[in-house]
Amino acid sequence: MTADTATPTRLTLYRDAGSRAGGFVRRAWRRRWVKVVAILLAIPFILYFLLWLIFARGLPSAETLLTYQPPLPTQVRDINGQPVQSFARERRVQLSFDEYPKPLINAFLSAEDKTFFSHHGIDYPGLVAAVGDYVKKVGSGTRARGGSTITQQVAKNLLVGNEYSITRKIKEAFLARRIENVLTKQQILEIYLNQIFLGRNAYGVQAAARAYFDKDVDQLSLPQMAYLAILPKGPNNYDPDVRPDRALARRNWVLHEMEVNGFITAAQRAEAQAAPLGAVSGPKESVHNIGGYFMEELRRQLIDKYGEGTEKGANGVYTGGLWIRSSVDPEKQHAAEQALRDGLVRYDNGHGWRDSGLTVDVSGDWRSELAAAPFGTGYPDWRPAVVLDKAGSVATLGFVDGSKGSLPSYGASQPKQGTGTAAFDALRPGMVVAVKKNGADWQLKSIPAVRGAFVAEEVASGRVVAMQGGWDLRESAFNRATQAQRQPGSTFKPVVYSAALDNGMTPASIIVDGPFCIWQGAGLGNKCFRNFSGGNAGPQTMRWGVEQSRNLMTVRTANTIGMDKVTRRAKELGVGEYPNYLAVALGAGETTPMRMVNAFAILANNGRAVKPSLIDYIQDRNGKLVFRADTRPCEGCNAKDWDGRPMPRPPLRTKQIVDPMTAYQMVHILEGVVQRGTATVLRDLNRPLFGKTGTTSGPTNVWFIGGSSELVAGVYMGFDHPKPMGGYAQGGTLAAPIFKQWAQVAYKDAPVIPFRAPAGIRMVRIDRRSGQKVFGAWPTDDPKAAVIWEAFKPESEPRRSLRREELLGTAEGAPAAAAKPRARRPAAAAAAASSNAAAPAPAATPPPAPPPSNGLQDQGPIH
């Protein structure tokens, strides 16, 4: 062979030339069928990688479930610690796995995932069956069977969503395997049983047990547990009220599966299948849902602080599971609601029946429309109804629950407001009305157009124990106690006179009750003020002016001390910020009932600041304290036993807004308003009370604010769009009786505690009308007694002066009794002087003056 004819040779070098395994693989790979098998085996891994790349790479981490906390409602308790309200969008009660009975868990496993404790997140036989069912139903519009395990359902509910698609199923599968690697089976089941929706706004099994059987989970019977286990597939499909037969059949299937799985015996299954469903129409309220306006105001404050959901953190009102200790007192709250409504009805009586203006379509779903109508009847025994038909002298009524009743013409005989025709003649089908049971029939009732508010506050702490902001929260959420800006009228006068007492005046100061005008400028001319009743009474004491609510004396006082001092005091008491106009002294500036009640509470608290609060403290779902209204430290308050030392008390940290002696003087004067002034309707309550009535021009608003040394309350009445209430409307005749009705409940069995005078106050006997000091007479229990105890600051009480001839006798030897004293004296003192007139004292040595009197301070402790 020559060089021209040689052929090239290609050589391949293998590192494993000496390896048997390498040679075997190389020879096998040359076979075609080996390559096909290898490719077929690689396809699942390639597909899994592609699926992970497309669907699973952006999925949330399963580790988030380690700290998962389901949305929980906020629970509110009253002043005694009893549950009274719940703020919830999802009714749910969170339990631990150990708190769920084992038969209940077995029921859910039999219904949803009997291989739960053996698979690793995915039930492959079930998945294959679900895929086959999906293929068969593609294009039919029918939803295929789920085939999801409990782990997949947890992934769907919490991390993926409820979209009906292949994509969601793939994501579920990936997440289910991740969850199984992160959580134990017990943790997964706990999340599932607390999270799953089971109808009737019940999320979680405990909430469903209450919704369907009004029981806790540990009180459920076996058939009841089996019924709850059928609900995850579709609560509406097995509604015991709408589809009882379907629900019964499905429940019995679950019981059969429990027997097959060895969870119960055949005898237990047979006994349970023979039991009826036994579902209730709804749970009994575990909370009383009291204080509609109180709780609505509390809810507003919580949302402002924590938000509705998680937008402001983990303590959202509807998700955070907060525990609230509120200050509401159920007894006082119910009394406030009743008293205010009774007062509104008393005013409205005689004005005729008022049409609400609401209608529903009686030819459609009138029950749903009636239930959704913004119509509140207020009283528990008044019910909303719709007029379905009217024939002859009888109208047929329909109620929210679907029942019907009859309204005869004599039950609606009152005239319609603004007309002379009977209310029955004005009824038309579709009208929404309020009715009350009257024997076998119903009686038409009228919802008053006038509105009002009531607030009650503890003096020492500022805790609001009762609040009613209108007729009914269902009709209007506008809270007139906190949101309505109204003129306080004469209830503002204590602000004026407390400023006067700080600026040299006393309760016995003489103020002229006479014409008073001011020059407003060339364009406006003179502005003349007048008393509510007209006329004037001449010079009178400050006390008399407050008790009789004299406008002329008030503006004269404000003008004397300067309006800047009045408006400064109003700002200090939190009533409001006003310009220095004299009209403000008569309550022309706007404020809210809540602010006025708090101002009176500050006066009753000896001038120390208090802030109205509805919440005592807040705990999160784990019991951690996140808010407390009273943040004062109290060293030793939590001691296990008494150490023999004085009882520990938290320090006083509130600001002294008003001089304590001024505050007491003002309260002492306001006690006279109840005893002999414009609020004498309260006198027969027979306890120390102070207060002030108020009536604004028109009159458009009437007020009363007052109370005891422990509890202060305020009432406001008026129209939302101010208009005259009638010439007879006054705070003493309309508002004060509302307070009295409430007080008869609120103060029942409460200790009678007088107002305590601060150190330095001098109690002096004076003549009530003249304000002069009295020596020879003593006050009595008669409210209109001529001599009373009056409160003075040191060295401010009136002095009694006598002429020289009264002490030494006249130069002609005339009886001393013939000489008139400069100061008015009681009859007893004059008689004493007359009896000694025959023996005048020597001119050179006058008799010693009587020792100064300290009034009640000589008689023991002051209260």
Coordinates of N, CA and C in Angstrom, one line a residue, residues 598-772:
N598 N -68.6 66.9 80.0 CA -67.3 66.8 80.6 C -66.9 68.1 81.3
A599 N -67.3 69.3 80.9 CA -67.0 70.5 81.6 C -67.7 70.5 83.0
F600 N -68.9 70.0 83.1 CA -69.5 70.0 84.4 C -68.9 68.9 85.3
A601 N -68.4 67.8 84.7 CA -67.6 66.8 85.4 C -66.4 67.4 86.0
I602 N -65.7 68.3 85.3 CA -64.5 69.0 85.8 C -64.8 69.8 87.0
L603 N -65.9 70.6 86.9 CA -66.3 71.4 88.1 C -66.6 70.5 89.3
A604 N -67.4 69.4 89.0 CA -67.7 68.5 90.2 C -66.4 67.8 90.7
N605 N -65.4 67.7 89.9 CA -64.1 67.1 90.3 C -63.2 68.1 91.0
N606 N -63.8 69.2 91.5 CA -63.0 70.2 92.2 C -62.0 70.9 91.2
G607 N -62.4 71.0 89.9 CA -61.6 71.7 89.0 C -60.4 70.9 88.4
R608 N -60.3 69.6 88.7 CA -59.3 68.8 88.1 C -59.7 68.3 86.7
A609 N -58.8 68.2 85.8 CA -59.2 67.8 84.4 C -59.6 66.3 84.4
V610 N -60.6 66.0 83.7 CA -60.9 64.6 83.3 C -61.2 64.6 81.8
K611 N -60.9 63.4 81.2 CA -61.1 63.3 79.8 C -62.1 62.2 79.5
P612 N -63.1 62.4 78.8 CA -64.1 61.4 78.6 C -63.5 60.2 77.8
S613 N -63.8 59.0 78.3 CA -63.2 57.8 77.6 C -64.3 56.7 77.6
L614 N -64.3 55.9 76.5 CA -65.2 54.8 76.3 C -64.5 53.5 76.6
I615 N -63.2 53.5 76.6 CA -62.4 52.2 76.6 C -61.5 52.3 77.8
D616 N -61.6 51.2 78.7 CA -60.7 51.1 79.8 C -59.3 50.6 79.4
Y617 N -59.3 49.4 78.7 CA -58.1 48.9 78.2 C -58.4 47.9 77.0
I618 N -57.3 47.6 76.3 CA -57.4 46.7 75.1 C -56.3 45.7 75.2
Q619 N -56.7 44.4 75.0 CA -55.8 43.3 74.9 C -55.8 42.7 73.5
D620 N -54.7 42.3 73.0 CA -54.7 41.6 71.7 C -55.1 40.2 71.8
R621 N -55.1 39.4 70.7 CA -55.7 38.0 70.8 C -54.9 37.1 71.7
N622 N -53.6 37.5 72.0 CA -52.8 36.7 72.9 C -52.9 37.2 74.4
G623 N -53.7 38.2 74.7 CA -53.9 38.7 76.0 C -52.9 39.7 76.4
K624 N -52.1 40.2 75.5 CA -51.1 41.3 75.7 C -51.8 42.6 75.8
L625 N -51.5 43.4 76.8 CA -52.2 44.7 76.9 C -51.5 45.7 75.9
V626 N -52.4 46.2 75.0 CA -51.9 47.2 74.0 C -52.4 48.6 74.2
F627 N -53.3 48.8 75.1 CA -53.8 50.1 75.4 C -54.5 50.1 76.8
R628 N -54.2 51.2 77.5 CA -54.9 51.4 78.8 C -55.1 52.9 79.0
A629 N -56.4 53.2 79.3 CA -56.8 54.6 79.5 C -56.1 55.2 80.7
D630 N -56.0 54.5 81.8 CA -55.4 55.0 83.0 C -53.9 54.5 83.0
T631 N -53.0 55.3 82.7 CA -51.6 54.9 82.6 C -50.8 55.2 83.9
R632 N -51.5 55.6 85.0 CA -50.7 56.0 86.2 C -50.1 54.7 86.8
P633 N -48.9 54.8 87.3 CA -48.3 53.7 88.0 C -48.9 53.6 89.4
C634 N -49.0 52.5 90.0 CA -49.5 52.3 91.3 C -48.6 51.3 92.1
E635 N -47.6 51.7 92.7 CA -46.7 50.8 93.4 C -47.4 50.1 94.6
G636 N -47.3 48.8 94.6 CA -47.9 48.1 95.6 C -49.4 47.7 95.4
C637 N -50.0 48.1 94.4 CA -51.4 47.8 94.1 C -51.6 46.4 93.9
N638 N -50.6 45.7 93.4 CA -50.8 44.2 93.1 C -50.1 43.4 94.1
A639 N -49.9 43.9 95.3 CA -49.3 43.1 96.4 C -50.2 41.9 96.7
K640 N -49.5 40.8 97.1 CA -50.3 39.6 97.4 C -51.1 39.7 98.7
D641 N -50.5 40.5 99.7 CA -51.1 40.6 101.0 C -50.9 42.0 101.5
W642 N -51.7 42.4 102.5 CA -51.5 43.7 103.1 C -50.3 43.7 104.0
D643 N -49.5 44.7 103.8 CA -48.2 44.9 104.6 C -48.4 45.7 105.8
G644 N -49.6 46.1 106.2 CA -49.8 46.9 107.3 C -49.7 48.4 107.1
R645 N -49.3 48.8 105.9 CA -49.1 50.2 105.6 C -50.4 50.7 105.0
P646 N -50.5 52.1 104.8 CA -51.8 52.6 104.2 C -51.9 52.0 102.8
M647 N -53.2 52.0 102.4 CA -53.5 51.4 101.1 C -52.8 52.3 100.0
P648 N -52.1 51.6 99.0 CA -51.5 52.3 97.9 C -52.5 53.0 97.0
R649 N -52.2 54.1 96.5 CA -53.1 54.8 95.6 C -52.2 55.4 94.4
P650 N -52.8 55.3 93.2 CA -52.1 55.9 92.1 C -52.0 57.4 92.3
P651 N -50.9 58.0 91.8 CA -50.8 59.5 92.0 C -51.8 60.3 91.1
L652 N -52.1 61.5 91.5 CA -53.0 62.4 90.7 C -52.1 63.0 89.7
R653 N -52.4 62.8 88.4 CA -51.6 63.4 87.4 C -52.4 64.4 86.5
T654 N -53.7 64.5 86.8 CA -54.5 65.4 86.0 C -54.2 66.9 86.3
K655 N -54.4 67.7 85.4 CA -54.1 69.1 85.5 C -55.2 69.8 86.3
Q656 N -54.8 70.8 87.2 CA -55.8 71.6 87.9 C -56.2 72.7 86.9
I657 N -57.4 72.6 86.3 CA -57.8 73.6 85.3 C -58.5 74.8 86.0
V658 N -59.3 74.5 87.0 CA -60.0 75.6 87.7 C -59.6 75.5 89.2
D659 N -59.5 76.7 89.8 CA -59.2 76.8 91.2 C -60.2 75.9 91.9
P660 N -59.8 75.0 92.8 CA -60.7 74.1 93.5 C -61.8 74.8 94.3
M661 N -61.5 75.9 94.9 CA -62.5 76.7 95.6 C -63.5 77.3 94.7
T662 N -63.0 77.8 93.5 CA -63.9 78.3 92.5 C -64.9 77.2 92.0
A663 N -64.3 76.1 91.7 CA -65.1 75.0 91.2 C -66.2 74.6 92.3
Y664 N -65.8 74.5 93.5 CA -66.8 74.1 94.6 C -67.9 75.2 94.7
Q665 N -67.5 76.5 94.7 CA -68.4 77.6 94.8 C -69.5 77.4 93.6
M666 N -69.0 77.1 92.4 CA -69.9 77.0 91.3 C -70.9 75.9 91.5
V667 N -70.3 74.7 91.9 CA -71.2 73.6 92.1 C -72.2 73.8 93.2
H668 N -71.8 74.5 94.3 CA -72.7 74.9 95.4 C -73.8 75.8 94.9
I669 N -73.5 76.7 94.0 CA -74.5 77.6 93.5 C -75.5 76.7 92.6
L670 N -74.9 75.8 91.8 CA -75.8 75.0 90.9 C -76.6 74.0 91.7
E671 N -76.3 73.7 93.0 CA -77.2 72.9 93.8 C -78.5 73.7 94.0
G672 N -78.3 75.0 94.1 CA -79.5 75.8 94.3 C -80.5 75.8 93.1
V673 N -79.9 75.5 91.9 CA -80.8 75.4 90.7 C -81.8 74.3 90.9
V674 N -81.3 73.2 91.5 CA -82.2 72.0 91.7 C -83.1 72.3 92.9
Q675 N -82.6 73.0 93.9 CA -83.5 73.2 95.1 C -84.6 74.2 94.9
R676 N -84.3 75.3 94.2 CA -85.3 76.4 94.1 C -85.2 77.1 92.8
G677 N -84.5 76.6 91.8 CA -84.3 77.3 90.6 C -85.1 76.7 89.4
T678 N -84.5 76.6 88.3 CA -85.2 76.1 87.1 C -85.3 74.6 86.9
A679 N -84.7 73.9 87.9 CA -84.7 72.4 87.8 C -85.3 71.8 89.0
T680 N -86.3 72.4 89.6 CA -86.9 71.9 90.9 C -87.6 70.6 90.7
V681 N -87.8 70.2 89.4 CA -88.4 68.9 89.1 C -87.6 67.7 89.7
L682 N -86.3 68.0 89.9 CA -85.4 67.0 90.4 C -85.3 66.9 91.9
R683 N -85.9 67.9 92.6 CA -85.7 68.0 94.0 C -86.1 66.8 94.8
D684 N -87.2 66.1 94.3 CA -87.7 65.0 95.1 C -86.9 63.7 94.9
L685 N -85.7 63.8 94.2 CA -84.8 62.7 94.2 C -84.1 62.5 95.5
N686 N -84.2 63.6 96.3 CA -83.7 63.5 97.7 C -82.2 63.1 97.8
R687 N -81.4 63.7 97.0 CA -79.9 63.5 97.2 C -79.3 64.8 96.7
P688 N -78.0 65.0 97.1 CA -77.3 66.2 96.6 C -77.1 66.2 95.1
L689 N -77.7 67.1 94.4 CA -77.5 67.2 93.0 C -77.3 68.6 92.6
F690 N -76.5 68.8 91.5 CA -76.3 70.1 91.0 C -76.7 70.1 89.5
G691 N -76.9 71.2 88.9 CA -77.2 71.1 87.4 C -77.6 72.5 86.9
K692 N -77.8 72.5 85.6 CA -78.2 73.8 84.9 C -79.0 73.4 83.7
T693 N -80.2 74.1 83.6 CA -81.0 74.0 82.4 C -80.5 74.9 81.3
G694 N -81.0 74.7 80.1 CA -80.6 75.6 79.0 C -81.7 75.6 78.0
T695 N -82.0 76.8 77.5 CA -83.0 76.9 76.4 C -82.4 78.0 75.4
T696 N -82.3 77.7 74.2 CA -81.8 78.6 73.2 C -82.9 79.4 72.5
S697 N -82.5 80.5 71.9 CA -83.5 81.3 71.2 C -84.3 80.5 70.2
G698 N -85.6 80.8 70.3 CA -86.5 80.1 69.3 C -87.8 79.7 70.0
P699 N -87.7 78.8 71.0 CA -86.5 78.0 71.4 C -86.3 76.8 70.4
T700 N -85.0 76.6 70.0 CA -84.7 75.6 69.1 C -84.0 74.4 69.8
N701 N -83.4 74.6 70.9 CA -82.7 73.5 71.7 C -83.0 73.7 73.1
V702 N -83.2 72.5 73.8 CA -83.4 72.5 75.3 C -82.3 71.6 75.9
W703 N -81.8 71.9 77.0 CA -80.7 71.2 77.7 C -81.0 71.0 79.2
F704 N -80.4 70.0 79.7 CA -80.1 69.9 81.1 C -78.8 69.1 81.3
I705 N -77.9 69.7 82.2 CA -76.7 69.0 82.5 C -76.5 69.1 84.0
G706 N -76.2 68.0 84.6 CA -75.9 68.0 86.1 C -75.8 66.6 86.6
G707 N -75.9 66.5 87.9 CA -75.7 65.2 88.5 C -75.2 65.2 89.9
S708 N -74.6 64.2 90.3 CA -74.1 64.1 91.7 C -72.6 64.3 91.8
S709 N -72.0 64.1 92.9 CA -70.6 64.2 93.1 C -69.9 63.0 92.4
E710 N -70.6 61.9 92.1 CA -70.0 60.8 91.5 C -70.3 60.6 90.0
L711 N -71.4 61.1 89.5 CA -71.9 60.8 88.2 C -72.6 62.1 87.6
V712 N -72.2 62.5 86.4 CA -72.7 63.7 85.8 C -73.3 63.2 84.4
A713 N -74.5 63.8 84.1 CA -75.1 63.4 82.8 C -75.7 64.7 82.2
G714 N -75.9 64.6 80.9 CA -76.5 65.7 80.1 C -77.5 65.2 79.1
V715 N -78.5 66.1 78.9 CA -79.6 65.8 77.9 C -79.7 67.0 76.9
Y716 N -79.8 66.7 75.7 CA -80.1 67.7 74.7 C -81.3 67.2 73.8
M717 N -82.1 68.2 73.5 CA -83.2 67.9 72.6 C -83.3 69.0 71.5
G718 N -83.7 68.7 70.3 CA -83.9 69.6 69.3 C -84.0 68.9 67.9
F719 N -84.3 69.7 66.9 CA -84.4 69.1 65.5 C -83.1 69.2 64.9
D720 N -82.8 68.2 64.0 CA -81.5 68.1 63.3 C -81.3 69.4 62.4
H721 N -82.4 69.8 61.8 CA -82.4 71.1 61.1 C -83.1 72.1 62.0
P722 N -82.4 72.9 62.8 CA -83.0 73.7 63.8 C -84.3 74.5 63.4
K723 N -85.3 74.4 64.2 CA -86.5 75.1 64.0 C -87.2 75.2 65.4
P724 N -88.1 76.2 65.5 CA -88.7 76.4 66.9 C -89.4 75.2 67.4
M725 N -89.3 74.9 68.7 CA -89.9 73.8 69.3 C -91.2 74.1 69.9
G726 N -91.5 75.4 70.0 CA -92.8 75.9 70.6 C -92.4 76.7 71.8
G727 N -93.2 77.7 72.1 CA -92.9 78.7 73.2 C -92.9 78.0 74.5
Y728 N -93.5 76.9 74.7 CA -93.5 76.2 76.0 C -92.3 75.4 76.3
A729 N -91.4 75.2 75.3 CA -90.3 74.3 75.4 C -89.2 75.0 76.2
Q730 N -88.8 74.4 77.3 CA -87.7 74.8 78.1 C -87.0 73.7 78.7
G731 N -85.7 73.9 79.0 CA -84.9 72.8 79.6 C -85.5 72.2 80.8
G732 N -86.1 73.0 81.6 CA -86.6 72.5 82.9 C -87.9 71.7 82.7
T733 N -88.6 71.9 81.6 CA -89.8 71.1 81.4 C -89.7 69.9 80.4
L734 N -88.7 70.0 79.6 CA -88.5 68.9 78.6 C -87.2 68.0 78.9
A735 N -86.1 68.7 79.1 CA -84.8 68.0 79.3 C -84.6 67.4 80.7
A736 N -84.9 68.2 81.7 CA -84.7 67.8 83.1 C -85.5 66.6 83.4
P737 N -86.8 66.4 83.0 CA -87.5 65.2 83.3 C -86.9 63.9 82.7
I738 N -86.2 64.1 81.5 CA -85.5 63.0 80.9 C -84.4 62.5 81.9
F739 N -83.6 63.5 82.4 CA -82.6 63.2 83.3 C -83.1 62.6 84.6
K740 N -84.3 63.1 85.0 CA -84.9 62.5 86.2 C -85.2 61.1 86.1
Q741 N -85.8 60.7 84.9 CA -86.2 59.3 84.7 C -85.0 58.4 84.7
W742 N -83.9 58.9 84.1 CA -82.7 58.1 84.1 C -82.1 58.0 85.5
A743 N -82.1 59.2 86.2 CA -81.5 59.2 87.5 C -82.2 58.2 88.5
Q744 N -83.5 58.1 88.3 CA -84.2 57.1 89.2 C -83.7 55.7 89.1
V745 N -83.1 55.4 88.0 CA -82.5 54.1 87.8 C -81.0 54.1 88.1
A746 N -80.4 55.2 87.6 CA -78.9 55.2 87.8 C -78.5 55.4 89.2
Y747 N -79.2 56.2 90.0 CA -78.8 56.4 91.4 C -79.5 55.5 92.4
K748 N -80.3 54.6 91.9 CA -81.0 53.7 92.8 C -79.9 52.8 93.6
D749 N -80.1 52.8 94.9 CA -79.2 52.0 95.8 C -77.8 52.6 95.8
A750 N -77.5 53.8 95.1 CA -76.2 54.4 95.2 C -76.1 55.2 96.5
P751 N -74.9 55.2 97.1 CA -74.8 55.9 98.4 C -75.0 57.4 98.1
V752 N -75.5 58.1 99.1 CA -75.8 59.5 99.1 C -74.5 60.2 99.5
I753 N -73.8 60.8 98.6 CA -72.5 61.4 98.9 C -72.5 62.9 98.6
P754 N -72.4 63.7 99.6 CA -72.4 65.2 99.3 C -71.2 65.6 98.5
F755 N -71.3 66.8 98.0 CA -70.1 67.4 97.3 C -69.1 67.9 98.4
R756 N -67.9 67.5 98.2 CA -66.8 67.8 99.2 C -66.2 69.1 98.9
A757 N -66.1 69.9 100.0 CA -65.5 71.2 99.8 C -64.0 71.1 99.9
P758 N -63.2 71.8 99.1 CA -61.7 71.7 99.3 C -61.3 72.5 100.5
A759 N -60.0 72.3 100.8 CA -59.4 73.1 101.9 C -59.5 74.6 101.6
G760 N -59.9 75.3 102.7 CA -59.9 76.8 102.5 C -61.3 77.4 102.4
I761 N -62.2 76.6 102.0 CA -63.6 77.1 101.8 C -64.2 77.5 103.2
R762 N -64.8 78.6 103.2 CA -65.5 79.1 104.5 C -67.0 79.0 104.2
M763 N -67.7 78.3 105.0 CA -69.2 78.2 104.9 C -69.8 79.2 105.9
V764 N -70.5 80.2 105.3 CA -71.0 81.3 106.1 C -72.5 81.4 105.9
R765 N -73.2 81.7 107.0 CA -74.6 81.9 107.0 C -74.9 83.3 106.4
I766 N -75.7 83.3 105.3 CA -76.1 84.6 104.7 C -77.6 84.6 104.5
D767 N -78.1 85.8 104.3 CA -79.4 86.0 103.8 C -79.5 85.7 102.3
R768 N -80.3 84.8 101.9 CA -80.3 84.3 100.6 C -80.6 85.4 99.5
R769 N -81.4 86.4 99.8 CA -81.8 87.4 98.9 C -80.8 88.6 98.8
S770 N -80.4 89.0 100.0 CA -79.5 90.2 100.1 C -78.1 89.8 100.0
G771 N -77.7 88.6 100.4 CA -76.3 88.2 100.4 C -75.6 88.7 101.6
Q772 N -76.3 89.2 102.6 CA -75.6 89.8 103.8 C -75.4 88.6 104.8

